[in-house]
Amino acid sequence: MDFFATLLSSDDDLPMSDHIACSWGYYDIATGDWDHCRLDACHFPKEYLPSVVAAGTVVGQLRHDYFGMKAGVSIYVPVGDLQAYYATDRTRDAVLNISTSAQLCIRTDRAPPTLPVSIDAVPFLDGSVLLLAASLNGGNCLKLFVDNVRQWFTELGCEPPDDASVWTMLIEKALASDLASSPSIRIEPRFLGERHDPQSTGTITGIGSSAISLSSIFSTLCDGLVDNLFGLMDATALSQCKRLFACGNAVDRNPLLRRRISSLFSGEVVFDAQGDSALGAALIALQSVS
């Protein structure tokens, strides 16, 4: 987005928003600038880094007429997708997203002095911050399981169903099962590790002598995916939230995930399939105008 803004702007030396700078690392949320001490310690050439400004800052003007917009229109510094989604409704206490990966975040006025290693504090607007638990394991883990199911068919010498059919059968049979997820089996689907613990792996425990159905394994996998994400967030901070907005392709398409989210969160859960980061970015710019 910074590159795109530079292409549109008459200024070739645009600053970067605090949202994007934070995603680069080596950012000090307390000062709202690069972490100069750490950069100096690793001898990084700081002269190559852009300056950092707050979201909602005008950083240039449109270089020439473009898709109906006249030259000279103000260009605002690009902002983060997560922050832009949050900006569409400032009343949101917490947001959960499960797409390829997964995120759970909480809005707060300021960053706590200490945080668990699984949580990052990222800048939002007007000095407030988002506490972010970001997991590498989301819909990609469910896709890995579906791919393995199809591979097992092949290994047994059978023609595997197509990808969409496997998804449909697993979800429908899990929903129809009286057992739902198996009460004895527990799956921790950290198949891809985690940012704070890259060596962690997935585990399956509680397997006994009773029959194990494919639908119960898939349902337990979905439960474990949501459990893992909630486990990364500070439980006390999450318990103070009254509403949770849940979004993302995996949430939209998988009622098993929606069921588990609703059972774990004590407040109101809003399943928001229409969350729009583009609208949020426009609202951030509009706020700065007004």
Short mmCIF file of C-alpha atoms in Angstrom, two decimals:
data_model
loop_
_atom_site.label_atom_id
_atom_site.label_comp_id
_atom_site.label_asym_id
_atom_site.label_seq_id
_atom_site.Cartn_x
_atom_site.Cartn_y
_atom_site.Cartn_z
CA MET A 1 0.00 0.00 0.00
CA ASP A 2 2.88 2.39 0.70
CA PHE A 3 4.23 1.72 -2.79
CA PHE A 4 0.80 2.35 -4.31
CA ALA A 5 0.44 5.62 -2.37
CA THR A 6 3.86 6.70 -3.62
CA LEU A 7 2.85 5.99 -7.22
CA LEU A 8 -0.26 8.13 -6.85
CA SER A 9 1.40 10.97 -4.98
CA SER A 10 3.33 13.95 -6.23
CA ASP A 11 5.78 13.36 -3.36
CA ASP A 12 8.40 10.64 -3.81
CA ASP A 13 9.37 10.49 -0.12
CA LEU A 14 6.22 9.51 1.75
CA PRO A 15 6.21 8.68 5.46
CA MET A 16 4.77 5.42 6.83
CA SER A 17 1.85 5.05 9.24
CA ASP A 18 2.44 3.75 12.75
CA HIS A 19 0.21 0.79 11.81
CA ILE A 20 2.52 -0.38 9.03
CA ALA A 21 5.72 0.52 10.88
CA CYS A 22 4.63 -1.69 13.78
CA SER A 23 4.15 -4.62 11.40
CA TRP A 24 7.74 -4.20 10.22
CA GLY A 25 9.15 -4.78 13.69
CA TYR A 26 11.72 -2.60 15.48
CA TYR A 27 8.90 -0.21 16.39
CA ASP A 28 8.48 1.42 19.80
CA ILE A 29 4.79 1.81 20.57
CA ALA A 30 5.56 4.02 23.58
CA THR A 31 7.26 6.70 21.46
CA GLY A 32 5.36 6.12 18.22
CA ASP A 33 8.62 5.85 16.31
CA TRP A 34 11.25 3.33 15.31
CA ASP A 35 13.06 1.61 18.17
CA HIS A 36 16.33 3.45 17.62
CA CYS A 37 18.19 1.65 20.41
CA ARG A 38 17.54 -1.78 18.92
CA LEU A 39 18.26 -0.56 15.40
CA ASP A 40 21.58 0.90 16.53
CA ALA A 41 22.43 -2.32 18.36
CA CYS A 42 22.13 -4.32 15.14
CA HIS A 43 23.81 -1.59 13.05
CA PHE A 44 20.81 -1.11 10.81
CA PRO A 45 21.13 1.85 8.39
CA LYS A 46 18.27 3.97 9.75
CA GLU A 47 18.57 6.52 6.96
CA TYR A 48 16.75 4.06 4.69
CA LEU A 49 13.68 3.94 6.93
CA PRO A 50 10.75 6.28 6.25
CA SER A 51 9.55 8.65 8.94
CA VAL A 52 6.55 7.48 10.96
CA VAL A 53 3.27 9.42 11.24
CA ALA A 54 -0.09 8.71 12.85
CA ALA A 55 -2.91 7.09 10.88
CA GLY A 56 -5.14 9.72 9.30
CA THR A 57 -2.23 11.97 8.27
CA VAL A 58 -2.22 13.55 4.81
CA VAL A 59 1.05 12.60 3.12
CA GLY A 60 0.63 13.94 -0.40
CA GLN A 61 -1.65 14.96 -3.25
CA LEU A 62 -2.80 13.01 -6.26
CA ARG A 63 -0.25 13.44 -9.02
CA HIS A 64 -2.78 13.52 -11.91
CA ASP A 65 -6.44 12.78 -12.65
CA TYR A 66 -7.18 9.15 -11.83
CA PHE A 67 -10.48 7.25 -12.25
CA GLY A 68 -12.63 10.34 -11.85
CA MET A 69 -10.54 11.87 -9.06
CA LYS A 70 -8.97 15.22 -9.80
CA ALA A 71 -5.29 15.94 -9.41
CA GLY A 72 -4.53 17.50 -6.05
CA VAL A 73 -6.87 15.30 -4.00
CA SER A 74 -5.33 14.53 -0.60
CA ILE A 75 -3.65 11.17 -0.13
CA TYR A 76 -3.69 9.74 3.37
CA VAL A 77 -1.03 7.48 4.77
CA PRO A 78 -1.93 3.79 4.27
CA VAL A 79 -3.21 2.01 7.38
CA GLY A 80 -3.32 -1.56 8.63
CA ASP A 81 -6.09 -3.96 7.55
CA LEU A 82 -6.94 -4.96 11.12
CA GLN A 83 -7.08 -1.37 12.36
CA ALA A 84 -9.18 -0.35 9.36
CA TYR A 85 -11.68 -3.14 10.04
CA TYR A 86 -11.90 -2.05 13.68
CA ALA A 87 -12.51 1.54 12.59
CA THR A 88 -15.80 0.62 10.86
CA ASP A 89 -17.37 0.36 14.31
CA ARG A 90 -15.58 1.93 17.26
CA THR A 91 -17.93 0.16 19.70
CA ARG A 92 -16.23 -3.17 19.01
CA ASP A 93 -14.70 -4.58 22.18
CA ALA A 94 -13.04 -7.58 20.58
CA VAL A 95 -12.58 -8.97 17.08
CA LEU A 96 -11.83 -12.53 16.05
CA ASN A 97 -10.82 -13.43 12.51
CA ILE A 98 -10.18 -16.90 11.14
CA SER A 99 -9.19 -17.09 7.50
CA THR A 100 -5.93 -18.70 6.41
CA SER A 101 -4.43 -17.85 9.80
CA ALA A 102 -6.26 -16.50 12.86
CA GLN A 103 -6.30 -13.36 15.01
CA LEU A 104 -8.04 -12.29 18.20
CA CYS A 105 -7.70 -8.70 19.37
CA ILE A 106 -9.02 -6.37 22.05
CA ARG A 107 -9.12 -2.57 21.99
CA THR A 108 -7.70 -0.76 25.02
CA ASP A 109 -6.73 2.80 25.88
CA ARG A 110 -3.04 2.05 26.40
CA ALA A 111 -0.61 -0.81 26.21
CA PRO A 112 0.00 -2.65 29.53
CA PRO A 113 3.57 -2.45 30.87
CA THR A 114 4.00 -6.20 30.36
CA LEU A 115 2.30 -8.65 28.04
CA PRO A 116 2.38 -12.43 27.56
CA VAL A 117 4.70 -13.52 24.76
CA SER A 118 1.69 -14.57 22.68
CA ILE A 119 0.25 -11.02 22.59
CA ASP A 120 1.44 -7.93 20.72
CA ALA A 121 0.31 -4.37 21.29
CA VAL A 122 -0.30 -2.58 17.98
CA PRO A 123 -1.25 1.10 17.50
CA PHE A 124 -4.84 1.94 16.66
CA LEU A 125 -6.17 5.52 16.66
CA ASP A 126 -5.87 8.54 18.94
CA GLY A 127 -3.28 6.87 21.12
CA SER A 128 -5.31 3.72 21.78
CA VAL A 129 -3.93 0.27 21.04
CA LEU A 130 -5.11 -3.18 20.03
CA LEU A 131 -3.92 -6.20 22.00
CA LEU A 132 -3.37 -8.80 19.31
CA ALA A 133 -3.05 -12.57 19.62
CA ALA A 134 -2.12 -13.76 16.14
CA SER A 135 -1.94 -17.49 15.41
CA LEU A 136 -0.29 -19.08 12.40
CA ASN A 137 -2.91 -21.81 12.64
CA GLY A 138 -6.31 -21.06 11.16
CA GLY A 139 -8.21 -22.29 8.15
CA ASN A 140 -4.90 -23.59 6.80
CA CYS A 141 -5.00 -26.37 9.44
CA LEU A 142 -8.48 -27.45 8.40
CA LYS A 143 -7.36 -27.42 4.77
CA LEU A 144 -4.38 -29.61 5.71
CA PHE A 145 -6.75 -32.13 7.31
CA VAL A 146 -9.04 -32.18 4.27
CA ASP A 147 -6.03 -32.69 2.00
CA ASN A 148 -4.92 -35.63 4.17
CA VAL A 149 -8.36 -37.22 4.02
CA ARG A 150 -8.22 -37.13 0.21
CA GLN A 151 -4.68 -38.50 0.33
CA TRP A 152 -5.83 -41.44 2.50
CA PHE A 153 -8.40 -42.32 -0.16
CA THR A 154 -5.60 -42.43 -2.73
CA GLU A 155 -3.36 -44.55 -0.53
CA LEU A 156 -6.21 -47.07 -0.11
CA GLY A 157 -6.54 -47.29 -3.88
CA CYS A 158 -9.80 -45.34 -4.04
CA GLU A 159 -10.73 -42.33 -6.11
CA PRO A 160 -10.91 -39.42 -3.65
CA PRO A 161 -13.93 -37.10 -3.62
CA ASP A 162 -13.28 -33.60 -4.82
CA ASP A 163 -12.15 -31.00 -2.30
CA ALA A 164 -15.54 -29.30 -1.94
CA SER A 165 -17.32 -32.60 -1.35
CA VAL A 166 -14.97 -33.56 1.49
CA TRP A 167 -15.55 -30.21 3.19
CA THR A 168 -19.32 -30.58 2.87
CA MET A 169 -19.41 -34.18 4.12
CA LEU A 170 -17.18 -33.48 7.13
CA ILE A 171 -19.18 -30.46 8.26
CA GLU A 172 -22.60 -32.01 7.66
CA LYS A 173 -21.76 -35.30 9.37
CA ALA A 174 -20.20 -33.50 12.34
CA LEU A 175 -23.29 -31.34 12.75
CA ALA A 176 -25.59 -34.36 12.46
CA SER A 177 -23.64 -36.43 14.98
CA ASP A 178 -25.07 -36.62 18.48
CA LEU A 179 -21.53 -36.84 19.83
CA ALA A 180 -20.42 -33.54 18.29
CA SER A 181 -16.74 -33.41 19.19
CA SER A 182 -15.42 -36.39 21.12
CA PRO A 183 -15.42 -35.62 24.88
CA SER A 184 -12.26 -37.66 25.45
CA ILE A 185 -10.12 -36.62 22.50
CA ARG A 186 -8.32 -33.29 22.53
CA ILE A 187 -6.53 -31.82 19.52
CA GLU A 188 -4.09 -28.93 19.77
CA PRO A 189 -3.67 -28.02 16.09
CA ARG A 190 -0.44 -26.05 16.23
CA PHE A 191 0.62 -27.71 13.00
CA LEU A 192 2.56 -24.65 11.85
CA GLY A 193 3.99 -23.63 15.21
CA GLU A 194 3.37 -20.15 16.59
CA ARG A 195 5.26 -16.90 16.20
CA HIS A 196 6.26 -16.88 19.86
CA ASP A 197 6.96 -20.64 19.82
CA PRO A 198 7.96 -21.76 16.32
CA GLN A 199 8.99 -25.22 17.52
CA SER A 200 5.55 -26.11 18.87
CA THR A 201 3.65 -28.84 17.03
CA GLY A 202 0.16 -30.27 16.89
CA THR A 203 -0.87 -32.94 19.38
CA ILE A 204 -3.74 -35.42 19.75
CA THR A 205 -4.46 -36.86 23.20
CA GLY A 206 -7.20 -38.90 24.84
CA ILE A 207 -7.51 -41.62 22.20
CA GLY A 208 -9.06 -44.71 23.81
CA SER A 209 -10.39 -48.05 22.66
CA SER A 210 -13.78 -46.72 21.59
CA ALA A 211 -14.52 -46.21 17.93
CA ILE A 212 -13.33 -42.91 16.48
CA SER A 213 -15.41 -41.38 13.72
CA LEU A 214 -14.01 -39.07 11.10
CA SER A 215 -16.73 -36.53 11.86
CA SER A 216 -15.87 -36.43 15.57
CA ILE A 217 -12.17 -35.95 14.75
CA PHE A 218 -13.00 -33.03 12.44
CA SER A 219 -15.35 -31.48 14.99
CA THR A 220 -12.68 -31.80 17.69
CA LEU A 221 -10.14 -30.26 15.33
CA CYS A 222 -12.42 -27.24 14.81
CA ASP A 223 -12.88 -26.92 18.57
CA GLY A 224 -9.13 -27.14 19.11
CA LEU A 225 -8.49 -24.42 16.55
CA VAL A 226 -10.72 -21.95 18.40
CA ASP A 227 -9.44 -23.12 21.82
CA ASN A 228 -5.86 -22.46 20.72
CA LEU A 229 -6.68 -18.92 19.59
CA PHE A 230 -8.54 -18.07 22.80
CA GLY A 231 -5.64 -19.55 24.78
CA LEU A 232 -3.22 -17.07 23.23
CA MET A 233 -5.22 -14.07 24.53
CA ASP A 234 -5.17 -12.81 28.11
CA ALA A 235 -8.25 -14.39 29.71
CA THR A 236 -8.83 -11.52 32.14
CA ALA A 237 -8.78 -8.89 29.42
CA LEU A 238 -11.10 -10.97 27.24
CA SER A 239 -13.58 -11.51 30.09
CA GLN A 240 -14.06 -7.74 30.34
CA CYS A 241 -15.32 -7.54 26.74
CA LYS A 242 -19.09 -7.53 26.24
CA ARG A 243 -19.21 -8.12 22.47
CA LEU A 244 -17.07 -10.17 20.14
CA PHE A 245 -17.19 -9.63 16.37
CA ALA A 246 -16.22 -12.82 14.53
CA CYS A 247 -15.34 -12.72 10.84
CA GLY A 248 -13.22 -14.38 8.17
CA ASN A 249 -13.82 -16.93 5.43
CA ALA A 250 -13.38 -19.93 7.72
CA VAL A 251 -15.90 -18.55 10.24
CA ASP A 252 -18.39 -17.68 7.49
CA ARG A 253 -18.26 -21.16 5.94
CA ASN A 254 -17.91 -23.38 9.00
CA PRO A 255 -20.75 -23.59 11.55
CA LEU A 256 -18.59 -25.79 13.78
CA LEU A 257 -16.23 -22.87 14.36
CA ARG A 258 -19.16 -20.54 15.03
CA ARG A 259 -20.57 -22.99 17.57
CA ARG A 260 -17.28 -23.20 19.46
CA ILE A 261 -16.74 -19.43 19.44
CA SER A 262 -20.21 -18.89 20.91
CA SER A 263 -19.60 -21.48 23.63
CA LEU A 264 -16.25 -19.99 24.72
CA PHE A 265 -17.13 -16.28 24.77
CA SER A 266 -19.33 -15.26 27.70
CA GLY A 267 -20.77 -12.12 26.08
CA GLU A 268 -22.58 -11.41 22.83
CA VAL A 269 -21.06 -12.82 19.64
CA VAL A 270 -21.74 -11.02 16.36
CA PHE A 271 -20.87 -12.98 13.22
CA ASP A 272 -19.89 -10.22 10.83
CA ALA A 273 -19.53 -11.50 7.29
CA GLN A 274 -19.63 -7.95 5.92
CA GLY A 275 -16.59 -6.55 7.70
CA ASP A 276 -14.96 -4.09 5.33
CA SER A 277 -11.44 -2.75 5.85
CA ALA A 278 -11.78 -0.43 2.83
CA LEU A 279 -14.71 1.32 4.53
CA GLY A 280 -12.71 1.61 7.74
CA ALA A 281 -9.77 3.22 5.92
CA ALA A 282 -12.14 5.79 4.42
CA LEU A 283 -13.64 6.51 7.85
CA ILE A 284 -10.18 7.09 9.32
CA ALA A 285 -9.51 9.68 6.62
CA LEU A 286 -12.94 11.24 7.12
CA GLN A 287 -12.35 11.59 10.85
CA SER A 288 -9.16 13.55 10.24
CA VAL A 289 -11.01 15.89 7.86
CA SER A 290 -13.76 16.60 10.38
#
